[in-house]
């Protein structure tokens, strides 16, 4: 399960800024890392997660920041130096999938590497899907096959792309859009006219329609802010929330029952500004009790201080808190909310001087200090 959304600049309180976000919901014991890759020459042949594919010509891959499960070449979500951001969603269908194939996450990463605009990335991804289709298991530990939808955005435009085997269709976004684990409706854009042979049980139990209804209605109010997007990505259906009694209608997903086997393994919010890009990542599971920490993409190399050890440490604290009652968990969320405000204020004060490397480094240092204090507070509950 996942949720991806975009709010274009004309729908936001701060004009000239587009917001893009995704919660990546995966298996609860699967670390997901945020990584930076510098610009490199790409040969025509690329070895992706399980197969080799060809792209057209020899090109220079863009600098990218991606979030990916540790075993996978492809990415669940990310953005590049040109201000292109994207995320993908599983659509559970009934068709004969090849055992080995290109994953939807592989398509996404190549789109980020080669796309200099949302439209450019869309064309790259459509070409790959037409020639190779999508296949192979999307899980390391079990057989799990699905088709994909993608949300692709830059500072001015966004597109929803849906794929079904080698077929595809897309529609341009007007104002805002969100996608979850169900076909985007209505989709009347270009591409083939096809109807999914849906796995109705998975689609129903996944509650993608319900999550999409919530995220869309929240964006439809307009004058969207960064804080609004964080609130959306931390949303639980029940006001008095306890992880053991969560729901597949939660945007911030917690694993639990037999029909709720996923958790939000990482969460990303991207500010697509005219001068630079800020990526906000939790670098850990459960955004409701994780802080979004900033990565500023201007010029130069980016060093990411949050690794797999950090993900595992945060996960161990979250696991313990998930067994507590609703009152204590509410206290953990309140602590997170307060600490997040501190961090937002620090970045807000520095905005006019970003993306200066020295200013960004000072922001990163203070963010790490606040995050350490936050984790210590959670561990003491």
Coordinates of C-alpha atoms in Angstrom, one line a residue:
X1 CA 0.0 0.0 0.0
X2 CA 1.2 3.5 -0.7
X3 CA -0.1 7.1 -1.2
X4 CA 1.3 9.7 -3.5
X5 CA 0.1 13.2 -4.1
X6 CA 1.0 16.5 -5.8
X7 CA -0.3 20.0 -5.2
X8 CA 0.8 22.4 -8.0
X9 CA 1.8 25.9 -7.3
X10 CA -1.6 27.4 -8.2
X11 CA -3.2 25.4 -5.4
X12 CA -0.8 26.4 -2.6
X13 CA -0.6 29.2 -0.1
X14 CA 3.0 30.1 -1.1
X15 CA 2.9 30.9 -4.8
X16 CA 5.7 29.5 -7.0
X17 CA 6.1 26.3 -4.8
X18 CA 4.8 22.9 -5.8
X19 CA 4.5 20.1 -3.2
X20 CA 5.0 16.5 -4.0
X21 CA 4.7 13.7 -1.4
X22 CA 4.7 9.9 -1.0
X23 CA 4.4 7.4 1.8
X24 CA 6.1 4.2 0.8
X25 CA 4.4 1.2 2.4
X26 CA 6.3 -2.0 2.4
X27 CA 6.9 -5.1 4.6
X28 CA 7.5 -4.1 8.2
X29 CA 11.1 -5.5 8.5
X30 CA 12.4 -4.1 5.2
X31 CA 14.7 -1.1 5.6
X32 CA 14.4 1.6 3.0
X33 CA 17.3 3.9 2.4
X34 CA 17.6 7.4 1.0
X35 CA 20.5 7.8 -1.3
X36 CA 22.2 10.4 -3.5
X37 CA 23.7 9.6 -6.9
X38 CA 25.8 12.1 -8.8
X39 CA 25.6 12.7 -12.5
X40 CA 27.2 9.9 -14.5
X41 CA 27.4 8.8 -18.1
X42 CA 24.8 6.1 -18.8
X43 CA 25.5 3.4 -21.4
X44 CA 22.6 2.1 -23.4
X45 CA 22.4 -1.1 -21.4
X46 CA 21.4 -0.8 -17.8
X47 CA 21.2 -3.7 -15.3
X48 CA 18.2 -3.0 -13.2
X49 CA 16.9 -5.2 -10.3
X50 CA 16.6 -8.5 -12.1
X51 CA 17.0 -7.9 -15.9
X52 CA 18.9 -5.8 -18.3
X53 CA 17.2 -3.1 -20.4
X54 CA 18.3 -0.6 -23.0
X55 CA 17.7 3.1 -23.2
X56 CA 18.0 5.2 -26.3
X57 CA 21.6 6.4 -26.9
X58 CA 24.3 7.3 -24.4
X59 CA 23.2 10.0 -22.0
X60 CA 24.3 11.8 -18.9
X61 CA 22.2 10.7 -15.9
X62 CA 20.9 13.5 -13.7
X63 CA 21.8 13.9 -10.1
X64 CA 19.1 12.1 -8.1
X65 CA 17.9 11.5 -4.6
X66 CA 16.0 8.3 -4.2
X67 CA 14.4 6.1 -1.5
X68 CA 14.6 2.4 -2.2
X69 CA 14.4 -0.9 -0.3
X70 CA 17.9 -2.2 0.3
X71 CA 17.6 -5.2 -2.0
X72 CA 16.3 -3.3 -5.0
X73 CA 18.0 -1.3 -7.8
X74 CA 14.9 0.7 -8.5
X75 CA 13.3 3.3 -6.3
X76 CA 9.9 3.8 -4.6
X77 CA 10.2 7.6 -4.9
X78 CA 12.6 10.4 -5.4
X79 CA 13.5 13.6 -7.3
X80 CA 16.3 14.9 -9.5
X81 CA 18.4 18.1 -9.9
X82 CA 15.9 19.4 -12.5
X83 CA 13.0 19.5 -10.1
X84 CA 11.3 16.3 -11.3
X85 CA 9.7 14.2 -8.5
X86 CA 7.8 11.0 -8.7
X87 CA 6.4 8.0 -6.8
X88 CA 4.6 4.8 -7.9
X89 CA 1.7 2.8 -6.6
X90 CA 0.8 -0.9 -6.9
X91 CA -2.3 -1.7 -8.8
X92 CA -3.3 -5.3 -8.0
X93 CA -4.4 -7.0 -11.3
X94 CA -5.0 -10.4 -12.6
X95 CA -2.8 -11.2 -15.6
X96 CA 0.1 -13.6 -16.4
X97 CA 3.2 -11.8 -15.0
X98 CA 6.7 -12.9 -16.2
X99 CA 8.8 -14.3 -13.3
X100 CA 11.7 -12.1 -14.4
X101 CA 11.1 -8.6 -15.6
X102 CA 11.5 -4.9 -15.1
X103 CA 9.9 -3.6 -11.9
X104 CA 7.8 -0.5 -11.8
X105 CA 10.4 0.9 -9.3
X106 CA 13.1 0.3 -12.0
X107 CA 11.0 2.4 -14.5
X108 CA 10.7 5.1 -11.9
X109 CA 14.5 5.4 -11.3
X110 CA 15.3 5.5 -15.0
X111 CA 12.7 8.2 -15.4
X112 CA 14.4 10.3 -12.7
X113 CA 17.8 9.7 -14.2
X114 CA 16.9 10.7 -17.7
X115 CA 14.0 13.1 -17.4
X116 CA 14.8 16.8 -17.4
X117 CA 11.1 17.7 -17.0
X118 CA 7.9 15.8 -16.0
X119 CA 6.9 15.4 -19.7
X120 CA 10.4 14.2 -20.6
X121 CA 10.4 11.6 -17.8
X122 CA 6.9 10.5 -18.9
X123 CA 8.2 9.9 -22.4
X124 CA 11.2 7.9 -21.2
X125 CA 9.0 5.7 -19.0
X126 CA 6.4 5.1 -21.7
X127 CA 9.1 3.9 -24.1
X128 CA 10.5 1.5 -21.5
X129 CA 7.0 0.1 -20.7
X130 CA 6.1 -0.4 -24.4
X131 CA 9.4 -2.3 -25.1
X132 CA 9.7 -4.4 -21.9
X133 CA 6.5 -4.3 -20.0
X134 CA 6.6 -4.8 -16.2
X135 CA 7.1 -8.1 -14.4
X136 CA 8.9 -9.9 -11.7
X137 CA 8.1 -10.2 -8.0
X138 CA 8.1 -6.9 -6.1
X139 CA 9.1 -8.6 -2.8
X140 CA 12.4 -10.2 -1.8
X141 CA 10.8 -12.8 0.5
X142 CA 7.6 -13.8 -1.4
X143 CA 5.9 -13.9 -4.8
X144 CA 4.1 -10.6 -5.2
X145 CA 3.2 -9.2 -8.6
X146 CA 1.4 -6.1 -9.5
X147 CA 1.0 -3.4 -12.2
X148 CA 1.7 0.3 -11.5
X149 CA 0.5 3.8 -11.5
X150 CA 2.9 6.7 -11.3
X151 CA 2.6 10.4 -10.3
X152 CA 5.3 12.5 -12.1
X153 CA 5.7 16.2 -11.4
X154 CA 8.0 19.2 -12.0
X155 CA 7.6 22.8 -10.9
X156 CA 4.8 23.5 -13.4
X157 CA 3.2 20.3 -14.7
X158 CA 2.3 16.9 -13.4
X159 CA 1.0 13.6 -14.9
X160 CA -0.6 10.4 -13.8
X161 CA 0.7 7.4 -15.7
X162 CA -0.9 4.0 -15.5
X163 CA 0.6 0.8 -16.9
X164 CA -0.8 -2.6 -17.6
X165 CA 1.8 -5.0 -19.0
X166 CA 3.2 -3.3 -22.1
X167 CA 0.2 -0.9 -22.3
X168 CA 0.0 2.6 -20.8
X169 CA -2.2 5.7 -20.6
X170 CA -1.7 9.0 -18.9
X171 CA -3.5 12.2 -18.0
X172 CA -2.2 15.7 -17.1
X173 CA -3.0 16.9 -13.6
X174 CA -4.9 20.1 -13.1
X175 CA -4.2 21.8 -9.7
X176 CA -3.7 18.7 -7.6
X177 CA -4.0 14.9 -7.7
X178 CA -3.5 11.9 -5.5
X179 CA -3.1 8.2 -6.3
X180 CA -3.4 5.1 -4.2
X181 CA -3.8 1.4 -4.9
X182 CA -6.6 1.6 -7.5
X183 CA -6.9 2.9 -11.0
X184 CA -7.1 6.7 -11.3
X185 CA -10.6 7.9 -12.3
X186 CA -11.5 9.5 -14.5
X187 CA -8.4 8.9 -16.7
X188 CA -9.2 10.2 -20.2
X189 CA -5.7 11.2 -21.4
X190 CA -3.5 9.8 -24.1
X191 CA -2.6 6.1 -24.5
X192 CA -4.4 2.9 -25.1
X193 CA -7.9 2.4 -24.0
X194 CA -7.9 -0.6 -21.6
X195 CA -9.7 -1.8 -18.5
X196 CA -7.7 -3.5 -15.7
X197 CA -8.5 -7.0 -14.8
X198 CA -8.3 -6.1 -11.1
X199 CA -7.7 -8.5 -8.3
X200 CA -10.9 -7.2 -6.6
X201 CA -10.1 -8.8 -3.2
X202 CA -6.7 -7.1 -2.9
X203 CA -8.1 -3.8 -4.2
X204 CA -11.0 -3.9 -1.8
X205 CA -8.9 -4.9 1.3
X206 CA -6.2 -2.3 0.4
X207 CA -8.7 0.5 0.8
X208 CA -6.9 2.6 -1.8
X209 CA -10.2 4.3 -2.9
X210 CA -10.8 5.5 0.7
X211 CA -7.3 6.8 1.2
X212 CA -7.4 8.6 -2.2
X213 CA -10.7 10.2 -1.2
X214 CA -9.2 11.6 2.0
X215 CA -6.0 12.9 0.4
X216 CA -7.8 14.5 -2.6
X217 CA -10.4 16.2 -0.3
X218 CA -7.6 17.6 1.8
X219 CA -5.8 19.1 -1.2
X220 CA -9.1 20.3 -2.7
X221 CA -9.4 22.9 0.1
X222 CA -6.6 24.9 -1.6
X223 CA -4.0 27.3 -0.1
X224 CA -2.0 24.2 0.8
X225 CA 1.1 24.6 3.0
X226 CA 4.1 22.4 3.8
X227 CA 2.6 21.8 7.3
X228 CA -0.7 20.7 5.6
X229 CA 1.1 18.1 3.6
X230 CA 2.9 16.7 6.7
X231 CA -0.5 16.5 8.4
X232 CA -1.9 14.5 5.4
X233 CA 1.0 12.1 5.3
X234 CA 0.6 11.4 9.1
X235 CA -3.1 10.9 8.9
X236 CA -4.9 8.0 10.8
X237 CA -8.5 7.3 10.3
X238 CA -9.2 7.0 14.1
X239 CA -8.7 10.2 16.1
X240 CA -7.7 8.2 19.2
X241 CA -5.1 6.1 17.4
X242 CA -3.4 2.9 18.6
X243 CA -1.1 1.1 16.1
X244 CA -2.6 -2.3 17.0
X245 CA -6.0 -1.1 15.9
X246 CA -4.9 0.7 12.8
X247 CA -6.7 0.5 9.4
X248 CA -5.8 0.2 5.7
X249 CA -7.5 3.5 5.4
X250 CA -4.6 5.1 7.3
X251 CA -2.3 7.2 5.1
X252 CA 0.4 6.6 7.8
X253 CA 0.3 2.8 7.7
X254 CA 1.1 0.5 10.6
X255 CA 1.3 -3.3 10.1
X256 CA -1.0 -5.4 12.3
X257 CA -3.6 -7.9 11.3
X258 CA -3.6 -10.5 8.5
X259 CA -5.1 -8.0 6.1
X260 CA -2.8 -5.1 7.2
X261 CA 0.7 -6.4 6.5
X262 CA 2.4 -3.2 5.4
X263 CA 3.9 -0.2 7.2
X264 CA 5.0 3.1 6.0
X265 CA 8.8 2.4 5.6
X266 CA 9.8 5.9 4.6
X267 CA 8.0 9.1 3.8
X268 CA 9.0 11.9 1.4
X269 CA 7.8 15.4 0.9
X270 CA 9.4 17.6 -1.8
X271 CA 9.3 21.4 -2.1
X272 CA 9.8 22.2 -5.8
X273 CA 11.0 25.8 -5.5
X274 CA 12.1 27.9 -8.5
X275 CA 15.7 28.3 -7.1
X276 CA 16.3 24.9 -5.6
X277 CA 14.6 21.8 -4.2
X278 CA 14.1 20.7 -0.6
X279 CA 13.4 17.0 0.0
X280 CA 12.0 16.2 3.4
X281 CA 12.4 12.6 4.4
X282 CA 11.7 10.7 7.6
X283 CA 14.6 8.3 6.8
X284 CA 12.6 5.8 9.0
X285 CA 9.2 4.2 9.3
X286 CA 6.0 5.6 10.8
X287 CA 5.9 9.4 9.9
X288 CA 3.4 10.0 12.8
X289 CA 6.3 9.6 15.2
X290 CA 9.2 10.5 12.9
X291 CA 10.6 13.9 12.1
X292 CA 10.8 15.0 8.5
X293 CA 14.5 16.1 8.0
X294 CA 15.5 18.4 5.0
X295 CA 17.9 17.7 2.1
X296 CA 18.6 20.8 0.0
X297 CA 19.6 20.2 -3.6
X298 CA 21.4 23.1 -5.2
X299 CA 24.9 22.8 -6.5
X300 CA 27.5 20.2 -5.3
X301 CA 27.5 16.9 -3.7
X302 CA 25.0 15.8 -1.0
X303 CA 26.1 13.7 2.0
X304 CA 23.2 11.9 3.6
X305 CA 23.8 11.2 7.3
X306 CA 21.0 8.7 7.9
X307 CA 21.9 5.1 7.0
X308 CA 20.5 1.6 7.5
X309 CA 21.6 1.6 11.1
X310 CA 19.6 4.7 11.7
X311 CA 16.5 3.1 10.1
X312 CA 16.9 0.0 12.3
X313 CA 17.4 2.0 15.5
X314 CA 14.3 4.1 14.9
X315 CA 12.4 1.0 14.0
X316 CA 13.2 -0.7 17.3
X317 CA 11.9 2.3 19.2
X318 CA 8.8 2.4 17.0
X319 CA 8.2 -1.3 17.5
X320 CA 8.1 -0.9 21.3
X321 CA 5.9 2.1 21.1
X322 CA 3.4 0.3 18.8
X323 CA 2.6 -2.1 21.7
X324 CA 1.7 0.8 24.0
X325 CA -1.8 2.1 24.6
X326 CA -3.5 5.0 22.8
X327 CA -2.7 7.5 25.5
X328 CA 1.0 6.9 25.5
X329 CA 1.1 6.8 21.7
X330 CA -0.7 10.2 21.6
X331 CA 2.0 11.5 23.8
X332 CA 4.7 10.3 21.3
X333 CA 2.8 12.0 18.5
X334 CA 2.6 15.2 20.5
X335 CA 6.3 15.2 21.1
X336 CA 6.9 14.6 17.4
X337 CA 4.7 17.5 16.5
X338 CA 6.5 19.9 18.8
X339 CA 9.9 18.9 17.6
X340 CA 8.8 19.2 14.0
X341 CA 7.8 22.8 14.6
X342 CA 11.3 23.5 15.9
X343 CA 12.8 22.1 12.7
X344 CA 10.4 23.9 10.4
X345 CA 11.2 27.2 12.1
X346 CA 15.0 26.6 11.6
X347 CA 14.6 25.9 7.9
X348 CA 12.1 28.8 7.5
X349 CA 14.7 31.2 9.0
X350 CA 17.4 29.9 6.6
X351 CA 15.3 29.8 3.4
X352 CA 16.4 33.2 2.1
X353 CA 20.0 32.1 2.2
X354 CA 19.5 28.6 0.7
X355 CA 20.8 26.7 -1.2
X356 CA 24.2 27.9 0.1
X357 CA 26.2 24.9 1.1
X358 CA 27.4 26.5 4.4
X359 CA 23.8 27.5 5.4
X360 CA 22.6 24.0 4.4
X361 CA 25.3 22.4 6.5
X362 CA 24.3 24.4 9.6
X363 CA 20.6 23.4 9.0
X364 CA 21.6 19.7 8.7
X365 CA 23.7 19.9 11.9
X366 CA 20.8 21.4 13.9
X367 CA 18.3 19.0 12.4
X368 CA 20.5 16.0 13.5
X369 CA 20.7 17.4 17.0
X370 CA 16.9 17.9 17.2
X371 CA 16.3 14.4 15.8
X372 CA 18.7 12.8 18.4
X373 CA 16.8 14.6 21.2
X374 CA 13.5 13.4 19.7
X375 CA 14.5 9.8 19.5
X376 CA 15.8 9.9 23.1
X377 CA 12.4 11.3 24.2
X378 CA 10.5 8.5 22.4
X379 CA 12.9 5.9 23.8
X380 CA 12.2 7.1 27.4
X381 CA 8.4 6.7 27.1

